[in-house]
Coordinates of C-alpha atoms in Angstrom, one line a residue:
M158 CA -14.1 -37.6 10.8
S159 CA -11.6 -38.7 13.4
N160 CA -11.7 -41.6 15.9
S161 CA -10.0 -41.9 19.3
R162 CA -9.5 -44.6 21.8
G163 CA -9.3 -44.6 25.6
I164 CA -6.3 -45.9 27.6
F165 CA -7.9 -49.4 27.7
G166 CA -8.6 -49.4 23.9
I167 CA -12.3 -48.7 24.3
S168 CA -13.6 -46.6 21.4
K169 CA -14.9 -43.2 22.3
K170 CA -17.7 -41.4 20.5
P171 CA -16.3 -40.2 17.1
V172 CA -15.7 -36.5 16.8
K173 CA -17.1 -35.0 13.6
D174 CA -15.6 -32.1 11.6
F175 CA -17.9 -29.1 11.3
V176 CA -20.2 -28.9 8.3
Y177 CA -21.8 -25.7 7.2
S178 CA -25.5 -25.4 6.5
P179 CA -26.5 -23.3 3.5
L180 CA -27.4 -19.6 4.0
A181 CA -30.5 -17.8 2.6
L182 CA -29.8 -14.7 0.5
A183 CA -30.1 -12.2 3.4
E184 CA -28.5 -14.3 6.1
F185 CA -25.1 -14.3 7.6
R186 CA -23.4 -16.1 10.5
L187 CA -22.1 -14.8 13.8
L188 CA -19.7 -16.6 16.2
R189 CA -20.4 -16.7 19.9
L190 CA -17.0 -17.0 21.7
Q191 CA -17.2 -18.4 25.2
G192 CA -14.8 -18.2 28.1
T193 CA -11.2 -19.5 27.5
A194 CA -10.1 -23.0 28.0
S195 CA -6.8 -24.0 29.3
G196 CA -3.8 -23.5 27.0
S197 CA -3.9 -27.1 25.8
E198 CA -7.7 -27.3 25.3
P199 CA -9.5 -26.0 22.2
L200 CA -11.6 -22.9 22.4
A201 CA -15.4 -23.5 22.6
C202 CA -17.5 -21.5 20.1
R203 CA -21.1 -21.5 18.7
L204 CA -22.0 -20.5 15.2
F205 CA -25.5 -19.3 14.5
T206 CA -27.4 -17.7 11.6
T207 CA -29.1 -14.3 11.6
T208 CA -30.0 -11.6 9.1
L209 CA -28.5 -8.2 8.4
S210 CA -31.6 -6.4 9.5
E211 CA -31.6 -8.2 12.8
G212 CA -27.9 -7.7 13.2
S213 CA -28.3 -3.9 12.9
T214 CA -30.9 -3.6 15.6
S215 CA -31.2 -6.3 18.2
I216 CA -27.8 -8.1 18.0
G217 CA -24.7 -6.3 19.1
F218 CA -21.6 -7.8 17.6
E219 CA -18.0 -7.0 16.8
A220 CA -16.1 -7.6 13.5
L221 CA -12.5 -8.8 13.5
S222 CA -9.9 -7.3 11.1
Y223 CA -6.7 -9.3 11.0
V224 CA -4.1 -11.1 8.9
W225 CA -4.8 -14.6 7.8
G226 CA -1.1 -15.6 7.5
H227 CA 0.4 -18.2 5.2
D228 CA 0.7 -21.1 7.7
K229 CA -1.6 -24.2 7.7
S230 CA -5.0 -24.2 9.3
D231 CA -4.0 -26.7 12.0
R232 CA -5.3 -25.0 15.2
R233 CA -8.4 -26.8 16.4
I234 CA -11.4 -25.1 18.0
R235 CA -14.8 -26.6 19.0
L236 CA -17.5 -25.2 16.8
N237 CA -21.0 -26.3 17.6
D238 CA -19.5 -29.4 19.3
S239 CA -17.6 -30.3 16.2
D240 CA -13.9 -29.8 15.2
F241 CA -13.0 -26.8 13.1
Y242 CA -9.4 -25.8 12.1
I243 CA -8.1 -22.2 11.9
K244 CA -4.7 -20.6 11.5
S245 CA -2.4 -19.7 14.4
N246 CA -2.9 -15.9 14.2
L247 CA -6.7 -16.2 14.4
E248 CA -6.4 -18.6 17.3
A249 CA -4.2 -16.2 19.2
A250 CA -6.7 -13.4 18.6
L251 CA -9.6 -15.6 19.9
R252 CA -7.7 -16.7 23.0
A253 CA -6.9 -13.0 23.8
M254 CA -10.5 -12.0 23.5
A255 CA -11.6 -15.1 25.5
N256 CA -9.1 -14.3 28.2
E257 CA -10.6 -10.8 28.4
L258 CA -14.0 -12.3 29.3
E259 CA -12.5 -13.8 32.4
R260 CA -10.4 -10.8 33.4
P261 CA -11.3 -9.8 37.0
N262 CA -12.7 -6.4 38.0
Q263 CA -14.6 -5.8 34.8
L264 CA -17.4 -3.2 35.2
H265 CA -19.7 -5.2 32.9
P266 CA -18.5 -8.8 32.9
K267 CA -19.6 -11.0 30.1
T268 CA -19.7 -14.8 29.7
S269 CA -19.4 -14.6 25.9
R270 CA -19.0 -12.2 23.0
L271 CA -20.4 -12.1 19.5
L272 CA -18.0 -11.8 16.6
W273 CA -18.0 -11.8 12.8
I274 CA -14.8 -13.4 11.5
D275 CA -14.6 -14.1 7.7
A276 CA -12.5 -17.3 8.0
I277 CA -15.2 -18.9 10.2
C278 CA -18.5 -17.1 9.3
I279 CA -18.1 -17.6 5.6
N280 CA -17.8 -21.1 4.1
Q281 CA -14.5 -20.5 2.3
D282 CA -14.8 -23.6 0.2
D283 CA -18.1 -22.5 -1.4
N284 CA -17.4 -19.8 -4.0
T285 CA -21.1 -19.1 -4.6
E286 CA -21.7 -18.4 -0.9
K287 CA -18.4 -16.4 -0.6
S288 CA -19.4 -14.2 -3.6
I289 CA -22.7 -13.4 -1.9
Q290 CA -21.2 -12.8 1.6
V291 CA -18.4 -10.6 0.3
R292 CA -21.0 -8.3 -1.2
N293 CA -22.4 -7.9 2.4
I294 CA -19.1 -7.1 4.0
K295 CA -19.6 -3.4 3.6
S296 CA -22.9 -3.7 5.6
I297 CA -21.4 -6.1 8.2
Y298 CA -18.5 -3.9 9.1
H299 CA -20.7 -0.8 9.2
K300 CA -23.3 -2.4 11.4
A301 CA -20.8 -3.9 13.8
E302 CA -20.7 -2.1 17.2
R303 CA -16.9 -2.1 16.9
V304 CA -14.2 -3.3 14.5
L305 CA -11.4 -5.1 16.4
I306 CA -8.0 -4.8 14.7
W307 CA -5.6 -7.6 15.7
I308 CA -2.0 -6.5 15.5
T309 CA 0.6 -8.5 17.3
W310 CA 4.0 -9.8 16.6
P311 CA 6.0 -12.9 17.4
G312 CA 7.8 -12.9 20.7
T313 CA 11.4 -13.9 20.4
H314 CA 12.0 -13.4 24.1
G315 CA 9.0 -15.1 25.6
N316 CA 5.4 -14.1 26.5
I317 CA 6.4 -11.6 29.2
R318 CA 8.6 -9.6 26.9
R319 CA 6.0 -9.7 24.1
A320 CA 3.2 -8.5 26.4
H321 CA 5.5 -5.7 27.6
A322 CA 6.2 -4.6 24.0
H323 CA 2.4 -4.6 23.3
E324 CA 1.7 -2.5 26.4
T325 CA 4.6 -0.1 25.6
T326 CA 3.3 0.4 22.1
T327 CA -0.3 1.1 22.9
T328 CA 0.7 3.4 25.8
A329 CA 3.0 5.4 23.6
I330 CA 0.3 5.8 20.9
R331 CA -2.3 6.8 23.5
D332 CA 0.0 9.3 25.2
F333 CA 1.1 10.8 21.9
S334 CA -2.5 11.4 20.9
R335 CA -3.2 13.0 24.3
Y336 CA -0.3 15.3 24.0
H337 CA -1.4 16.2 20.4
R338 CA -4.9 17.1 21.7
D339 CA -3.4 19.1 24.4
G340 CA -1.7 21.3 21.8
K341 CA 1.9 20.2 22.1
D342 CA 3.9 21.6 19.2
T343 CA 5.9 19.6 16.6
R344 CA 9.2 20.0 18.5
E345 CA 7.7 18.7 21.8
L346 CA 6.0 15.7 20.1
L347 CA 9.2 14.8 18.3
H348 CA 11.1 15.0 21.5
Y349 CA 8.5 12.6 23.1
L350 CA 9.2 10.0 20.4
D351 CA 13.0 10.5 20.4
D352 CA 13.6 10.8 24.2
P353 CA 10.5 10.1 26.3
H354 CA 12.6 9.8 29.5
D355 CA 14.2 13.2 30.0
Q356 CA 16.4 14.3 32.9
K357 CA 13.5 15.4 35.0
E358 CA 11.8 12.0 34.6
F359 CA 15.2 10.4 35.4
K360 CA 15.3 12.0 38.8
T361 CA 11.7 11.0 39.6
A362 CA 12.4 7.5 38.4
S363 CA 15.6 7.2 40.5
Q364 CA 13.6 8.1 43.6
R365 CA 10.8 5.6 42.8
L366 CA 12.8 2.6 41.6
Q367 CA 14.4 0.5 44.3
N368 CA 17.8 -0.5 42.9
L369 CA 20.3 0.4 40.2
D370 CA 19.4 -2.5 37.9
Q371 CA 15.8 -1.2 37.7
F372 CA 17.0 2.3 37.0
V373 CA 19.4 1.3 34.3
A374 CA 16.7 -0.8 32.6
Y375 CA 14.4 2.3 32.7
I376 CA 17.0 4.4 31.0
K377 CA 17.7 1.8 28.3
K378 CA 14.1 1.9 27.2
G379 CA 15.3 4.7 25.0
S380 CA 13.0 6.2 22.3
H381 CA 9.6 5.0 21.1
W382 CA 10.8 4.6 17.5
P383 CA 11.7 0.9 17.6
T384 CA 8.2 -0.2 19.0
L385 CA 6.4 2.2 16.6
V386 CA 8.4 0.9 13.6
T387 CA 7.5 -2.7 14.6
F388 CA 3.9 -1.7 15.0
F389 CA 3.6 0.0 11.6
D390 CA 5.7 -2.7 9.9
H391 CA 3.0 -5.3 10.7
P392 CA 1.5 -7.0 7.6
W393 CA -2.0 -5.9 8.6
W394 CA -1.2 -2.4 7.1
R395 CA -0.5 -4.0 3.7
R396 CA -3.6 -6.2 3.6
V397 CA -6.1 -5.0 0.9
W398 CA -9.3 -6.0 2.8
V399 CA -8.6 -3.7 5.7
R400 CA -9.3 -0.7 3.5
Q401 CA -13.0 -1.6 3.4
E402 CA -13.1 -2.9 6.9
I403 CA -11.8 0.3 8.5
A404 CA -13.5 2.7 6.0
M405 CA -16.9 1.3 6.8
S406 CA -16.4 1.1 10.6
R407 CA -18.3 3.3 13.0
R408 CA -15.9 2.6 15.9
A409 CA -12.6 0.7 15.8
S410 CA -9.9 -0.4 18.3
V411 CA -6.5 -1.9 17.9
L412 CA -5.8 -5.0 20.0
C413 CA -2.1 -5.7 20.6
G414 CA -2.2 -9.0 22.6
E415 CA -4.3 -8.1 25.6
S416 CA -3.5 -4.3 25.3
S417 CA -5.6 -2.0 23.3
V418 CA -5.8 1.5 21.9
D419 CA -8.5 3.4 20.1
W420 CA -8.2 3.7 16.3
E421 CA -8.6 7.5 16.5
D422 CA -5.4 7.6 18.5
V423 CA -3.6 5.4 16.0
A424 CA -4.9 7.6 13.1
T425 CA -3.6 10.7 15.0
I426 CA 0.0 9.5 15.2
A427 CA -0.1 8.0 11.7
H428 CA -1.1 11.4 10.3
W429 CA 1.6 13.2 12.3
L430 CA 4.3 10.8 11.2
C431 CA 3.4 11.2 7.5
V432 CA 3.2 15.0 7.6
F433 CA 5.8 16.1 10.1
T434 CA 8.5 13.4 10.0
N435 CA 10.7 14.1 7.0
D436 CA 12.9 11.1 7.7
L437 CA 10.2 8.5 8.4
D438 CA 11.6 6.1 5.8
D439 CA 15.1 6.5 7.2
K440 CA 13.9 5.8 10.8
T441 CA 11.9 2.8 9.6
R442 CA 15.0 1.3 8.0
D443 CA 17.2 2.2 10.9
C444 CA 14.9 0.5 13.4
G445 CA 14.6 -2.7 11.4
G446 CA 11.5 -2.0 9.4
T447 CA 11.4 -4.1 6.2
H448 CA 8.5 -2.3 4.4
H449 CA 7.2 1.1 3.6
S450 CA 5.8 2.4 6.9
G451 CA 2.2 1.4 7.7
A452 CA 1.7 5.0 8.9
Y453 CA 1.2 5.9 5.3
S454 CA -1.6 3.3 5.1
G455 CA -3.0 4.6 8.3
E456 CA -3.2 8.1 6.8
D457 CA -5.0 6.7 3.7
L458 CA -7.4 4.5 5.8
Q459 CA -8.5 7.5 7.9
F460 CA -9.0 9.6 4.8
F461 CA -11.2 6.8 3.2
R462 CA -13.1 6.5 6.5
K463 CA -13.8 10.2 7.0
T464 CA -14.7 10.7 3.4
L465 CA -17.4 8.1 3.5
Q466 CA -18.6 9.2 7.0
K467 CA -19.2 12.7 5.6
G468 CA -21.2 11.3 2.7
G469 CA -18.4 11.7 0.1
S470 CA -17.4 9.2 -2.5
L471 CA -14.2 7.4 -3.5
D472 CA -13.0 7.2 -7.1
F473 CA -12.8 3.7 -8.6
Q474 CA -9.6 4.3 -10.4
T475 CA -7.9 5.9 -7.4
M476 CA -8.9 3.0 -5.2
L477 CA -7.8 0.4 -7.8
I478 CA -4.4 2.1 -8.0
H479 CA -4.2 2.0 -4.2
A480 CA -5.2 -1.7 -4.1
R481 CA -2.4 -2.6 -6.5
S482 CA 0.1 -1.8 -3.7
C483 CA -1.7 -4.0 -1.2
E484 CA -1.3 -7.7 -0.4
A485 CA -4.0 -10.2 -1.2
T486 CA -4.3 -13.9 -0.7
I487 CA -6.4 -14.1 -3.8
P488 CA -5.6 -11.8 -6.7
L489 CA -9.3 -11.2 -7.4
D490 CA -9.5 -9.4 -4.0
R491 CA -7.4 -6.5 -5.3
V492 CA -10.6 -5.6 -7.2
F493 CA -13.4 -7.1 -5.0
A494 CA -12.1 -5.6 -1.8
I495 CA -12.6 -2.0 -3.0
L496 CA -16.0 -2.4 -4.6
G497 CA -17.9 -1.9 -1.4
M498 CA -16.4 1.5 -1.0
V499 CA -17.4 2.6 -4.6
Q500 CA -20.4 0.3 -5.1
N501 CA -22.8 3.2 -5.7
H502 CA -20.7 4.4 -8.6
I503 CA -19.9 1.2 -10.4
D504 CA -21.9 -1.9 -11.5
M505 CA -19.4 -4.8 -11.4
P506 CA -20.1 -8.3 -10.2
I507 CA -18.4 -10.0 -7.3
D508 CA -18.0 -13.6 -8.3
Y509 CA -15.3 -15.9 -7.1
N510 CA -16.0 -18.3 -10.0
M511 CA -14.6 -15.7 -12.4
S512 CA -10.9 -16.0 -13.5
A513 CA -8.4 -13.4 -12.8
A514 CA -8.3 -12.4 -16.5
E515 CA -12.1 -12.0 -16.5
V516 CA -12.0 -9.7 -13.4
A517 CA -9.1 -7.6 -14.7
K518 CA -10.8 -7.1 -18.1
A519 CA -14.1 -6.2 -16.4
A520 CA -12.3 -3.7 -14.2
F521 CA -10.6 -2.0 -17.1
Q522 CA -13.8 -1.8 -19.1
R523 CA -15.5 -0.1 -16.1
L524 CA -12.6 2.3 -15.9
A525 CA -12.8 3.2 -19.6
L526 CA -16.6 3.8 -19.2
L527 CA -16.2 5.9 -16.1
N528 CA -13.3 7.9 -17.4
G529 CA -14.6 8.4 -20.9
G530 CA -11.2 7.4 -22.2
L531 CA -8.3 5.0 -22.0
D532 CA -5.9 6.8 -19.5
A533 CA -6.2 3.6 -17.3
L534 CA -3.6 2.1 -19.7
I535 CA -1.0 4.0 -17.7
F536 CA -1.7 1.7 -14.8
S537 CA -1.9 -1.7 -16.5
Q538 CA 1.8 -2.7 -16.3
N539 CA 1.2 -6.1 -17.7
P540 CA 3.4 -6.7 -20.8
T541 CA 3.9 -10.4 -19.9
R542 CA 0.1 -11.0 -19.9
K543 CA 0.2 -12.6 -16.5
E544 CA -2.2 -15.7 -16.3
G545 CA -3.9 -14.8 -19.5
I546 CA -4.7 -11.2 -18.6
P547 CA -4.3 -9.0 -21.7
S548 CA -1.5 -6.5 -21.7
W549 CA -4.0 -3.6 -21.7
A550 CA -5.7 -4.8 -18.5
P551 CA -4.3 -4.3 -15.0
N552 CA -2.0 -7.0 -13.6
I553 CA -3.9 -7.8 -10.4
Y554 CA -1.4 -10.4 -9.4
S555 CA 1.3 -7.9 -8.2
E556 CA 2.0 -4.4 -7.2
F557 CA 3.4 -1.8 -9.6
S558 CA 6.9 -2.6 -10.8
A559 CA 7.6 1.0 -11.5
Q560 CA 5.8 4.1 -10.1
P561 CA 3.3 5.4 -12.7
S562 CA 3.3 9.0 -13.6
R563 CA 0.0 9.5 -11.8
L564 CA 0.3 7.0 -9.0
R565 CA -1.5 9.3 -6.6
G566 CA -4.5 9.6 -9.0
R567 CA -4.1 13.3 -9.8
D568 CA -7.2 14.8 -11.5
E569 CA -4.9 16.9 -13.6
S570 CA -1.9 15.4 -15.3
L571 CA 1.5 17.1 -15.5
Y572 CA 1.8 16.3 -19.2
R573 CA -0.1 17.0 -22.4
A574 CA 1.4 14.6 -24.9
S575 CA -2.1 14.1 -26.5
M576 CA -3.0 17.8 -26.2
N577 CA -5.8 17.0 -23.8
Q578 CA -7.8 15.2 -26.5
S579 CA -10.5 13.4 -24.7
Q580 CA -12.4 11.8 -27.6
V581 CA -11.1 8.4 -28.4
S582 CA -12.5 5.6 -30.5
Y583 CA -12.0 2.1 -29.2
S584 CA -13.7 -1.3 -29.1
F585 CA -13.3 -4.7 -27.5
S586 CA -13.5 -8.1 -29.3
A587 CA -16.4 -10.4 -28.7
D588 CA -14.4 -12.4 -26.1
N589 CA -12.9 -9.2 -24.6
S590 CA -9.4 -10.4 -25.3
T591 CA -8.5 -7.6 -27.8
L592 CA -8.6 -3.8 -27.5
S593 CA -8.8 -2.1 -30.9
I594 CA -7.6 1.6 -31.1
H595 CA -6.1 4.2 -33.4
V596 CA -2.6 5.4 -32.4
G597 CA 0.0 7.8 -33.7
I598 CA 3.4 6.1 -33.9
F599 CA 6.2 8.6 -34.0
D600 CA 9.4 6.9 -32.8
S601 CA 11.1 3.7 -31.6
I602 CA 13.9 2.7 -29.3
K603 CA 17.4 2.8 -30.7
S604 CA 19.7 2.4 -27.7
I605 CA 18.9 1.2 -24.2
S606 CA 20.7 1.2 -20.8
Q607 CA 20.6 -1.4 -18.1
S608 CA 17.5 -1.2 -15.8
F609 CA 17.8 -0.3 -12.2
P610 CA 16.1 -1.8 -9.1
P611 CA 13.3 0.1 -7.4
H612 CA 13.7 1.9 -4.1
M613 CA 17.4 2.7 -4.5
H614 CA 19.1 4.8 -1.8
G615 CA 22.3 6.7 -1.3
I616 CA 25.3 5.1 -2.9
D617 CA 23.2 2.9 -5.2
L618 CA 21.8 6.0 -6.8
D619 CA 25.2 7.5 -7.2
R620 CA 26.5 4.4 -8.9
A621 CA 23.5 4.5 -11.2
M622 CA 24.3 8.1 -12.1
R623 CA 28.0 7.3 -12.8
I624 CA 26.6 4.7 -15.4
L625 CA 23.9 6.8 -16.9
R626 CA 25.6 10.2 -17.3
P627 CA 28.5 9.0 -19.6
K628 CA 26.1 6.8 -21.6
A629 CA 23.6 9.6 -22.1
F630 CA 26.3 12.1 -23.0
G631 CA 27.6 9.7 -25.6
W632 CA 24.1 9.2 -27.1
M633 CA 23.5 13.0 -27.3
G634 CA 26.7 13.5 -29.4
T635 CA 27.6 17.1 -30.2
A636 CA 25.1 18.9 -28.0
S637 CA 26.5 21.4 -25.5
D638 CA 27.3 20.2 -22.0
S639 CA 24.6 22.5 -20.7
D640 CA 22.0 21.0 -23.0
K641 CA 23.1 17.5 -22.2
Y642 CA 22.8 18.2 -18.4
E643 CA 19.4 19.8 -18.8
Q644 CA 18.0 16.9 -20.9
L645 CA 19.4 14.4 -18.5
L646 CA 18.0 16.0 -15.4
R647 CA 14.6 16.5 -17.0
T648 CA 14.5 12.9 -18.1
L649 CA 15.7 11.4 -14.8
T650 CA 13.1 13.3 -12.9
R651 CA 10.4 12.9 -15.6
D652 CA 10.6 16.7 -15.7
Q653 CA 9.1 17.4 -12.3
N654 CA 10.4 18.8 -9.0
I655 CA 9.9 17.5 -5.4
Q656 CA 6.6 19.5 -5.1
G657 CA 5.2 17.4 -8.0
Q658 CA 5.3 20.4 -10.4
R659 CA 6.9 20.7 -13.8
L660 CA 10.4 22.0 -13.8
M661 CA 10.9 25.6 -15.0
S662 CA 12.9 26.5 -18.0
G663 CA 16.7 26.2 -17.7
A664 CA 17.1 30.0 -17.8
G665 CA 14.5 30.4 -15.0
D666 CA 16.0 27.9 -12.7
C667 CA 19.7 28.2 -13.3
P668 CA 21.5 30.0 -16.1
N669 CA 24.1 27.4 -16.6
W670 CA 23.0 23.8 -16.0
G671 CA 26.4 22.3 -16.6
R672 CA 28.1 24.5 -13.9
F673 CA 25.9 22.9 -11.2
F674 CA 26.2 19.3 -12.4
R675 CA 30.0 19.1 -12.8
F676 CA 31.4 16.6 -10.4
E677 CA 34.6 18.7 -10.3
H678 CA 32.7 21.6 -8.6
E679 CA 33.5 20.7 -4.9
D680 CA 32.4 24.2 -3.7
V681 CA 28.7 23.4 -4.1
G682 CA 28.8 21.3 -1.0
A683 CA 27.6 18.0 -2.3
A684 CA 29.3 14.6 -1.9
T685 CA 27.8 12.6 -4.7
E686 CA 26.6 13.0 -8.3
F687 CA 22.9 12.8 -7.3
Q688 CA 23.4 15.5 -4.6
Y689 CA 24.8 17.7 -7.4
L690 CA 21.7 17.0 -9.4
S691 CA 19.4 17.8 -6.5
K692 CA 21.1 21.2 -6.2
A693 CA 20.7 22.0 -9.8
L694 CA 17.5 23.9 -9.4
R695 CA 18.7 26.0 -6.5
P696 CA 20.5 29.4 -6.9
F697 CA 24.2 28.7 -6.6
Q698 CA 24.6 30.8 -3.4
I699 CA 21.7 29.0 -1.5
P700 CA 22.5 25.4 -0.7
A701 CA 19.8 22.8 -0.4
D702 CA 19.3 21.3 3.1
D703 CA 19.4 17.6 4.0
A704 CA 15.6 17.2 3.9
E705 CA 15.5 18.7 0.4
I706 CA 18.4 16.5 -0.9
K707 CA 16.6 13.4 0.5
A708 CA 13.4 14.5 -1.3
W709 CA 15.3 14.8 -4.6
L710 CA 16.9 11.4 -4.0
R711 CA 13.5 9.9 -3.5
L712 CA 12.2 11.5 -6.7
F713 CA 15.2 10.1 -8.7
S714 CA 14.7 6.7 -7.2
E715 CA 11.0 6.7 -8.1
S716 CA 11.6 7.9 -11.6
I717 CA 14.4 5.5 -12.7
G718 CA 13.5 2.5 -10.5
S719 CA 12.6 -0.5 -12.7
R720 CA 13.1 1.5 -15.8
H721 CA 15.7 1.9 -18.7
L722 CA 17.2 5.1 -19.9
V723 CA 16.9 5.1 -23.7
M724 CA 17.8 7.0 -26.9
T725 CA 15.2 6.9 -29.6
D726 CA 15.7 6.7 -33.4
G727 CA 14.5 10.3 -33.4
G728 CA 17.4 11.4 -31.1
K729 CA 15.4 11.8 -27.9
L730 CA 16.2 10.8 -24.4
G731 CA 13.6 8.9 -22.4
L732 CA 12.6 6.5 -19.6
V733 CA 10.8 3.3 -20.5
P734 CA 9.6 0.2 -18.5
D735 CA 11.9 -2.5 -17.4
E736 CA 10.5 -4.9 -20.1
A737 CA 11.3 -2.6 -23.0
Q738 CA 13.5 -3.7 -25.9
K739 CA 15.1 -2.2 -28.9
Q740 CA 12.7 -1.5 -31.8
D741 CA 9.7 -1.2 -29.5
V742 CA 7.6 1.7 -30.9
I743 CA 6.4 4.8 -29.2
C744 CA 3.0 6.3 -29.9
I745 CA 0.5 8.9 -28.9
L746 CA -3.1 7.9 -28.0
A747 CA -6.0 10.4 -27.6
S748 CA -7.2 10.7 -23.9
V749 CA -3.8 9.4 -22.6
D750 CA -1.5 12.2 -21.4
V751 CA 1.8 10.4 -21.8
P752 CA 3.4 8.4 -24.7
L753 CA 2.9 4.6 -24.7
L754 CA 5.4 1.9 -25.6
L755 CA 4.1 -0.9 -27.9
R756 CA 5.7 -4.1 -29.2
K757 CA 4.7 -5.5 -32.6
V758 CA 3.9 -9.3 -32.5
D759 CA 2.1 -9.5 -35.9
V760 CA 0.7 -7.3 -38.6
G761 CA -1.5 -4.8 -36.8
T762 CA -1.2 -6.7 -33.5
Y763 CA 0.8 -5.3 -30.5
L764 CA 1.5 -5.7 -26.8
L765 CA 1.3 -2.8 -24.5
I766 CA 4.6 -2.5 -22.7
G767 CA 3.7 0.6 -20.7
E768 CA 3.9 4.3 -20.4
A769 CA 7.1 6.2 -21.4
F770 CA 8.6 9.6 -20.7
I771 CA 10.3 11.0 -23.8
H772 CA 12.0 14.3 -23.4
G773 CA 10.6 16.9 -25.9
V774 CA 7.3 15.3 -26.7
M775 CA 5.4 15.6 -23.4
D776 CA 3.5 18.8 -24.3
G777 CA 1.9 18.0 -27.6
E778 CA 4.8 18.4 -29.9
V779 CA 3.8 15.3 -31.9
L780 CA 0.3 16.5 -32.6
N781 CA 1.5 20.1 -33.2
G782 CA 3.3 18.8 -36.3
E783 CA 6.8 19.3 -34.9
I784 CA 7.4 15.5 -35.2
A785 CA 6.4 13.2 -38.0
V786 CA 3.7 10.7 -37.0
E787 CA 2.1 7.7 -38.6
T788 CA -1.5 6.9 -37.7
Q789 CA -2.3 3.2 -37.4
H790 CA -5.2 1.0 -36.4
V791 CA -3.8 -1.5 -33.9
D792 CA -5.1 -4.4 -31.9
L793 CA -3.7 -4.7 -28.4
I794 CA -3.7 -8.2 -27.0

């Protein structure tokens, strides 16, 4: 409660902070946003209670999808005549929507609009209420007349420049979608993005614009890439909850300030950028983008949405893998946010009174049950046991430190280290802290290189190669150069090509591996060691083009990023997680298609460090009897 005094010191009526009333099980709240106040006055809103059944028939409302932000909740609004505090990004969205109510010349003017907004309509301080309401989010976003996606960016040059940037972005997306529907080919669409103001348009513009300054400003607008990169670099694309919010929507629109564009238009350009723009990552970096382009997320969101609209289903493991790469204010949301999309296939509680360890363990146990095995261990990446989460359960606090061998959730693995054995015996301790299994230990780490950062590019990759090649050659001793080069390439790529297939035999792809890798061979037309490697699988007389070289560079980066190159005691080259150490043991586990790296902490007790690629054991050689193996019962903690 706060008190205020008038200019003569006379006390005014105290202003109370808003207090929530409890909700019944089937109830939820809606916000009525009224016309805007002046810039210095708080917005006026009313919060009322209804039921989901009523909300689906007689009440038309919109649901907001937005980024909370990390700033304080210090923006005051008037909620049922009481003070309520929200974050700045939400206040900006509410003001933009309130301003729209008072915009002149509306065909159907309104004095208010009904909204569902999680930060206001759910009592965020009540975990019990939040747990119940989060279970209803699937229905709320599906029953909303429209989902409003709020994407805006700070204006460094004032409101006018910011509004112009918003309008330019939405217009570019809308026009691109129209050109795409009209059947423009890839070359024409790319030209529109690269150079939207061609010479013919220049002439028209020069006749229309009144002076030289205006015409020069028109020309300097340049390509659409900077605004598109800014749009797709927005944190909204990385937020985990938007997966469910968009997937369940019947209709959605993107609001950029007071400009808007239909979601279907956004999905069209996102799909095109992912499929037809080979240098999307380069353009993103060149135009100041600081993250993986949100166009990739847009492509995924539309796939989730269309799959559910057609009555299809989404796999829990695939969605959990996807959520690991998303941002979440609360780690539990990396699990809870996807359950609404797979709820019919998994029985798992949504309870914000649970700890992160309890949620992670429950998620893994559901995966083991659904998969009929333990291949989910590939995706755990939790050797430090973050916040008490066992090493075998997924680290829901952070994204993957290194790309798993099946990041995209392939139904079929590239590898057969366990000979496709699906039957595995396992059990959990009474407190679910320990996973007991039988493994076949066949090797351990003898020598280890430095690890390399993720997402390396260009010269960083070449420097890594200059370190790894001499070290690996020294480890491999008296083997022929051709064998050394072949083992090195197969290990650095995890024995796959840029199409995601296993590499062919050396004889099938190139008769003499060494000839193509030698740095001295200037006539192959490559400038760096990694470019030589990328050409290794091409016939000598057919050089790889730039797009292919970039694809190989991405593959190398994904394979060695956050990993060590190692030599095992058994004389095998491999890639292991960043946390690996000498003497960590390598084992085979039924139902898991790749070797696993373990660390002994006590008799029979181990930590799971993560998956490993070990050249020469990825196709069942251990179980075929080609390599000695010791079967052990181990407890993973």
